[in-house]
Coordinates of C-alpha atoms in Angstrom, one line a residue:
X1004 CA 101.5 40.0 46.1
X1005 CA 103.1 40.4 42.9
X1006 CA 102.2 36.9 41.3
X1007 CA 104.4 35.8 38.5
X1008 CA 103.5 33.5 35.4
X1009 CA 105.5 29.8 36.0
X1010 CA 107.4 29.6 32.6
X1011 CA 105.5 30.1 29.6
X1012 CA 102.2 28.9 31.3
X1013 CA 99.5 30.8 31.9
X1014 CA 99.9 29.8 35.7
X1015 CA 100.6 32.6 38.3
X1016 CA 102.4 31.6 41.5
X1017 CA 103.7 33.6 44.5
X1018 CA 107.3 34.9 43.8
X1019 CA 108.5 32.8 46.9
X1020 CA 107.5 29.1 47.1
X1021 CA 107.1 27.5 50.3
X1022 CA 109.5 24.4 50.5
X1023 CA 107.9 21.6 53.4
X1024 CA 111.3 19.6 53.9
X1025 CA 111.6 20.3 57.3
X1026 CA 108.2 19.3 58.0
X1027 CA 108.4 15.9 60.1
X1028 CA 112.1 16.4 60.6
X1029 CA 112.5 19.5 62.3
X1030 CA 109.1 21.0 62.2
X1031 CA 106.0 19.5 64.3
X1032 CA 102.6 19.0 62.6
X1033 CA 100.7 21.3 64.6
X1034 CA 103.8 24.0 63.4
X1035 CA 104.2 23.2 60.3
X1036 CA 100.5 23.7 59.8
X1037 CA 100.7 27.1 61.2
X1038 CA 103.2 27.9 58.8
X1039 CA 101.1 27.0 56.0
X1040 CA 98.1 28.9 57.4
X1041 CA 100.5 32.2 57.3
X1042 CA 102.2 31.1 54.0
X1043 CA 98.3 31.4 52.5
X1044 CA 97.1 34.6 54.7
X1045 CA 100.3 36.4 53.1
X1046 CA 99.4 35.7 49.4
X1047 CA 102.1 32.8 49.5
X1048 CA 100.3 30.2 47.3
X1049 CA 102.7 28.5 45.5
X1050 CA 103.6 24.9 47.7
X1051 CA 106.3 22.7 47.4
X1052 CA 107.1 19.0 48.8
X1053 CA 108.3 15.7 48.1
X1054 CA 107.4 12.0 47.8
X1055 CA 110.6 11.2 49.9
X1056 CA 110.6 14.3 52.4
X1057 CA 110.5 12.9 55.9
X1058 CA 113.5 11.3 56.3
X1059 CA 111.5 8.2 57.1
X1060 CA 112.6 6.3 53.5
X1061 CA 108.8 5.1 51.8
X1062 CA 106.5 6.7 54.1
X1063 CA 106.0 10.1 52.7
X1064 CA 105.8 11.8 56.0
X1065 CA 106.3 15.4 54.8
X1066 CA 103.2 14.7 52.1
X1067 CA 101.2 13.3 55.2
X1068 CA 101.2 16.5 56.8
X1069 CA 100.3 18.5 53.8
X1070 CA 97.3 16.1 53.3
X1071 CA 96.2 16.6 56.6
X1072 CA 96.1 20.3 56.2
X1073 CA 94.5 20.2 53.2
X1074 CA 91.8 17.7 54.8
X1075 CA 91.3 20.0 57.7
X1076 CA 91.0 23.0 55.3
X1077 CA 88.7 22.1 52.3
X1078 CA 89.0 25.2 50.9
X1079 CA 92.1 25.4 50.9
X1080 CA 93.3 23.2 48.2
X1081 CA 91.7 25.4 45.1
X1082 CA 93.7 28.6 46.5
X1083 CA 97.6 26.7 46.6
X1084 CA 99.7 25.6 43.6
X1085 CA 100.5 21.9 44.9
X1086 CA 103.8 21.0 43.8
X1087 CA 105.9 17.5 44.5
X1088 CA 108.4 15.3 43.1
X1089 CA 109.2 11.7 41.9
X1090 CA 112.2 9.8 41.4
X1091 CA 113.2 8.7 44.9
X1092 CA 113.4 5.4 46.3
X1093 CA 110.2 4.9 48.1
X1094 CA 110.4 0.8 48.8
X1095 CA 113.0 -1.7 48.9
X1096 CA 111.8 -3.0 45.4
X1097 CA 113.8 -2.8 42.1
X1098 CA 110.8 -0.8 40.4
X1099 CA 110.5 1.5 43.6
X1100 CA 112.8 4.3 42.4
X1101 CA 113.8 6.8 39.6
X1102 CA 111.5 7.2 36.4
X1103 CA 109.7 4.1 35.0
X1104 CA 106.0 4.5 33.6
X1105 CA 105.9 1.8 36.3
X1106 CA 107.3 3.9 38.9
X1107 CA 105.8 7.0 37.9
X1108 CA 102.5 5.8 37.8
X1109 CA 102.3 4.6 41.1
X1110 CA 104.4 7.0 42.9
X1111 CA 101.7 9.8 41.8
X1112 CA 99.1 7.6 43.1
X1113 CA 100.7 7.2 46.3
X1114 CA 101.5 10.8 46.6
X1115 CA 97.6 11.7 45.8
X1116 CA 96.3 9.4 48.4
X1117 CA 99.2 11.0 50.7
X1118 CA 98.3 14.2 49.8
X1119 CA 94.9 14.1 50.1
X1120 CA 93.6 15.5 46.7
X1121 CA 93.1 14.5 43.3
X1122 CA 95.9 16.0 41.4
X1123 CA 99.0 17.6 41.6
X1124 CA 99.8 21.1 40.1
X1125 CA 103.1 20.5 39.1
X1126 CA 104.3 17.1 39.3
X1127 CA 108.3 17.7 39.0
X1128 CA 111.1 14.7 38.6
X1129 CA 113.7 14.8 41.2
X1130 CA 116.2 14.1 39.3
X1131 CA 117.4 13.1 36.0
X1132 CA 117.2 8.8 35.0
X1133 CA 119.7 8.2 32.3
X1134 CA 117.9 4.5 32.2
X1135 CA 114.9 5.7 30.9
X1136 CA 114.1 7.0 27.4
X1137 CA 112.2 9.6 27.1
X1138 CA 109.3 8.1 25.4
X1139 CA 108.6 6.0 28.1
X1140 CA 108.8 8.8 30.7
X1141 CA 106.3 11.5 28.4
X1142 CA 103.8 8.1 27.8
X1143 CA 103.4 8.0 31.4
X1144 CA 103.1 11.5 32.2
X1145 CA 100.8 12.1 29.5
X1146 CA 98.3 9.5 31.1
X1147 CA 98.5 11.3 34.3
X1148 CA 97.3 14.5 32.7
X1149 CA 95.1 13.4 30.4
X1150 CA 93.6 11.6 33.3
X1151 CA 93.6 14.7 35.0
X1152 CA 95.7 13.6 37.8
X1153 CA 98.6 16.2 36.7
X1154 CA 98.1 19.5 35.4
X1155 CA 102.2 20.2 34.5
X1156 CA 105.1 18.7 34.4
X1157 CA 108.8 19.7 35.6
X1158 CA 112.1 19.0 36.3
X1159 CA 114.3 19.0 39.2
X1160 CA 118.7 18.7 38.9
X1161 CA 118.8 18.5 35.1
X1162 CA 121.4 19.8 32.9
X1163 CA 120.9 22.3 29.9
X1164 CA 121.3 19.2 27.6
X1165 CA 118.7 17.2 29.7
X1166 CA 115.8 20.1 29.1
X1167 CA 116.6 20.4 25.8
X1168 CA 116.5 16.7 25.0
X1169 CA 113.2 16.5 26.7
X1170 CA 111.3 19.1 25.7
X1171 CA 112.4 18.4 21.4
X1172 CA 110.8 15.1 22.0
X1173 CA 107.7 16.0 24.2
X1174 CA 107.0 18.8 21.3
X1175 CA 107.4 15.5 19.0
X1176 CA 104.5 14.0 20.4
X1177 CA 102.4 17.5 20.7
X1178 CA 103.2 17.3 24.2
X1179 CA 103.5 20.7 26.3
X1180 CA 106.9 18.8 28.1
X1181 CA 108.9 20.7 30.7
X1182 CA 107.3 23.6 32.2
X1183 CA 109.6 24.5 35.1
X1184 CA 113.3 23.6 36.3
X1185 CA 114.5 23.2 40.2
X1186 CA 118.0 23.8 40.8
X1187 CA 120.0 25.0 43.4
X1188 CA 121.2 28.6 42.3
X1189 CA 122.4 31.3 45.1
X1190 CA 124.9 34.1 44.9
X1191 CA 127.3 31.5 46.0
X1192 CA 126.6 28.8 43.7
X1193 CA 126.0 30.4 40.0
X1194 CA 127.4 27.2 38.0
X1195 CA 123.7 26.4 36.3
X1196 CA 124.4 30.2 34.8
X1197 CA 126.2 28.3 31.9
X1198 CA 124.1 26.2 30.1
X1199 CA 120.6 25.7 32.6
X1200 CA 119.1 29.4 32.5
X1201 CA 120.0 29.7 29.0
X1202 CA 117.8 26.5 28.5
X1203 CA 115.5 28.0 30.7
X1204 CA 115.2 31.5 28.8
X1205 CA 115.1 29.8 25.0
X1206 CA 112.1 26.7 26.0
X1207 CA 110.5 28.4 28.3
X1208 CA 110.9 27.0 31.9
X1209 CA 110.8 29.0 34.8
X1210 CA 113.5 29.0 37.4
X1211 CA 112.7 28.0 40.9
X1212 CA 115.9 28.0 42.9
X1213 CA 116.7 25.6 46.2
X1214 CA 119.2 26.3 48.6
X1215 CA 118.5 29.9 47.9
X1216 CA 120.8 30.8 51.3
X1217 CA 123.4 28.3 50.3
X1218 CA 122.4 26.4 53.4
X1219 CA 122.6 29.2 56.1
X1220 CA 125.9 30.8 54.4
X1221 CA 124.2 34.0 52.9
X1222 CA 122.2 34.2 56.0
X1223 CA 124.5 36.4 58.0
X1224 CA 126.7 33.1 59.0
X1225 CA 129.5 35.3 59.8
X1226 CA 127.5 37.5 62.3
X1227 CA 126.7 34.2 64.0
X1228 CA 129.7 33.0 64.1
X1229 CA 131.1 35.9 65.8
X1230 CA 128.2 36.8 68.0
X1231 CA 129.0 33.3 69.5
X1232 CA 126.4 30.9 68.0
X1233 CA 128.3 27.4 67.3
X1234 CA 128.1 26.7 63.4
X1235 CA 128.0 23.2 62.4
X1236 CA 131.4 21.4 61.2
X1237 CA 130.7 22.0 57.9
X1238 CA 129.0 25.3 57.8
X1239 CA 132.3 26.4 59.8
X1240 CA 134.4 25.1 56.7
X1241 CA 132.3 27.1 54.3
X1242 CA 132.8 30.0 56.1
X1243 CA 136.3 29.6 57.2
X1244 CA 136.7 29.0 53.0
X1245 CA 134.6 32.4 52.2
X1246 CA 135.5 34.3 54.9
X1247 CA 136.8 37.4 52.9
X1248 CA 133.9 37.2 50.5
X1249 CA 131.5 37.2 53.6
X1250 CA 132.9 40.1 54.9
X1251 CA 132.1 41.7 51.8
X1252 CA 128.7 40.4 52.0
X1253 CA 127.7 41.6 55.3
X1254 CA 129.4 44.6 55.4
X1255 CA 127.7 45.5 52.1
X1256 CA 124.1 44.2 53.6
X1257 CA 124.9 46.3 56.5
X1258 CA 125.1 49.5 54.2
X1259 CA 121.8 48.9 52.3
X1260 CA 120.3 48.3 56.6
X1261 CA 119.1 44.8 55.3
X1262 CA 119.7 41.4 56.6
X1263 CA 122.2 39.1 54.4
X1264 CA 119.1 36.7 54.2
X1265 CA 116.7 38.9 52.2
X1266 CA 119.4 40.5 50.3
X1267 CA 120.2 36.7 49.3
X1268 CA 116.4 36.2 48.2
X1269 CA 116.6 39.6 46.4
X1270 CA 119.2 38.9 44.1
X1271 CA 117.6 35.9 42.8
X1272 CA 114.2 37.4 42.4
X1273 CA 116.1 39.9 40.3
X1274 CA 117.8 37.4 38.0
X1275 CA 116.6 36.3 34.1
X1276 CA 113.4 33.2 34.6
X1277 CA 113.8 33.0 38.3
X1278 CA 110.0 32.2 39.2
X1279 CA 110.0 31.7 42.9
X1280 CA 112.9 30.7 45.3
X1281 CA 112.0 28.4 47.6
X1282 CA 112.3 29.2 51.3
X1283 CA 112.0 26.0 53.5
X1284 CA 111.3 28.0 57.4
X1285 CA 111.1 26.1 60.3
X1286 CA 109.3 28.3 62.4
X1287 CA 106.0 31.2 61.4
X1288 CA 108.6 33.2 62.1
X1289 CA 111.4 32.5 59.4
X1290 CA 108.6 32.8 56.7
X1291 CA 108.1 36.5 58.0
X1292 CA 111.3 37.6 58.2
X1293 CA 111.9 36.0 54.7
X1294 CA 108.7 38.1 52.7
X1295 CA 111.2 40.9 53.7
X1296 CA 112.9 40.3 50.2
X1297 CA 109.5 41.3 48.0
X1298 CA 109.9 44.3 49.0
X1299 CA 113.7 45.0 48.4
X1300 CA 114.3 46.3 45.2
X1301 CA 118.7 46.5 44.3
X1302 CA 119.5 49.1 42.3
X1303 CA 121.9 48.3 39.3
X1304 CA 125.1 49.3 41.7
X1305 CA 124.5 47.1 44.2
X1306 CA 124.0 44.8 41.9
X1307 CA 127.3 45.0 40.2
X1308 CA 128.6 45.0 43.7
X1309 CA 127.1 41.7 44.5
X1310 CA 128.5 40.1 41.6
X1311 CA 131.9 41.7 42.5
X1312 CA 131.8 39.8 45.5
X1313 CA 129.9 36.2 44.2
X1314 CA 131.4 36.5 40.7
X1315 CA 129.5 33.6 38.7
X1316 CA 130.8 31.7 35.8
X1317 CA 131.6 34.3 33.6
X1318 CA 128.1 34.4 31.7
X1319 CA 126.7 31.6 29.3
X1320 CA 128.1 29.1 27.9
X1321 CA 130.5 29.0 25.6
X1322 CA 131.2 32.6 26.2
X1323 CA 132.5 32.1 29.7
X1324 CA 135.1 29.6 28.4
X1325 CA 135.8 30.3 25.2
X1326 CA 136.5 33.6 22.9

């Protein structure tokens, strides 16, 4: 496994992180447990969650499940880069959401005691809260690592302007800030090219990318669809809308003999600060086909022919919109 540094940290993670959503939801325990034992015998080490993941709202069920692993594994916990998020509304109180100190305090606590250990990697906000300044949100983060409860800190759906602000004041108060940003980024969905790598690339952050299969579209969706697998309604409007693109795509996938999925995975592990995308399988074996990617390397044509096909935004901003 080719383990890359997260950011400017001295951290090294996996170059694929494994996302836990569909534990609970779609996954069983006993499965999704299996999964992780695989993720960790392949060199995967680099784990990803939620506070709210479970789709049961304030119960943390997706956490649960990672706890329980970890508390049937011992071991375990000093060989995985334990990653989750805050923001979400976890109870029907006015203080049970978005980025408080108050909040923040004691969703970490809850998530430890979900979780099962006594920190958390890289403790990432879910989302940007426009209510909160700054000072109050590196206050309370700083208390969670100086009490050794957080090691580092990221972000998750912030703008270019929304890094920047936060890491000029956490270097104000001799604060490392920001280490890492989450944001969906796939060959079909390039926006964050503009303004969130190149806030990435100047501060520091690495790039780990959601949706990296732009939910099921780059994963051969067409070759579903027309070897008779029903597609959702809305899948079927993202393919009837990309349909000529997609024939592209596979067609060119076909060429190179590899499936639209790892080519997907392959592209982004190819792209400036991308860390790790994050693969969310359902079954042991999704997260085998999807190591297929580390070992694809594109050459600079197919390259240029994948951005033919997903053209992005036209580079960095202002340079893709103005002369």
């Amino acid at each position: 496994m080719d383990y890359r540094h997260l950011g400017r940290t001295g951290l090294k993670v996996s170059p694929l992180c494994l996302g836990t959503m569909n534990f609970g939801p779609e996954t069983t325990e006993q499965d999704s447990h299996k999964i992780m034992d695989m993720a960790l015998d392949k060199g995967v080490n680099f784990f990803d969650t939620a506070d709210v993941y479970g789709r049961q709202p304030g119960e943390g069920v997706t956490e649960q499940i990672v706890g329980r692993w970890l508390e049937s594994n011992p071991g375990n916990r000093d060989r995985i880069v334990l990653a989750t998020k805050v923001y979400g509304k976890m109870g029907d109180g006015p203080n049970d959401q978005k980025l408080s100190a108050y909040h923040i305090r004691k969703a970490c606590e809850d998530s430890l005691r979900r979780l099962k250990t006594d920190h958390i990697d890289l403790y990432q906000m879910h989302h940007i809260d426009r209510a909160t300044p700054w000072e109050e949100v590196w206050q309370a983060m700083e208390g969670l690592v100086r009490e050794g409860k957080v090691l580092y800190v990221g972000s998750s759906n912030f703008a270019g302007w929304n890094i920047a602000q936060a890491n000029t004041l956490a270097a104000q108060r001799h604060f490392m800030g920001l280490v890492s940003e989450q944001s969906l980024y796939n060959l079909s969905a390039r926006t964050i090219e503009l303004e969130v790598i190149p806030a990435c690339q100047a501060l520091g952050l690495g790039l780990i990318p959601w949706s990296p299969l732009g939910g099921g579209l780059l994963g051969g969706a067409l070759q579903k669809a027309e070897g008779g697998r029903r597609a959702g309604e809305n899948m079927q409007k993202q393919i009837d809308k990309h349909r000529p693109q997609l024939e592209q795509y596979e067609a060119l996938c076909g060429e190179l003999g590899e499936s639209p999925a790892d080519v997907a995975l392959a592209w982004l592990l190819h792209q400036p600060t991308v860390t790790a995308p994050i693969i969310g399988p359902r079954t042991a074996e999704q997260l085998g086909g999807a190591l297929r990617a580390l070992d694809i390397k594109l050459s600079e044509e197919t390259l240029k022919k994948l951005d033919d096909i997903w053209p992005g935004p036209g580079g960095q901003a202002p340079e893709a919109y103005a002369w």
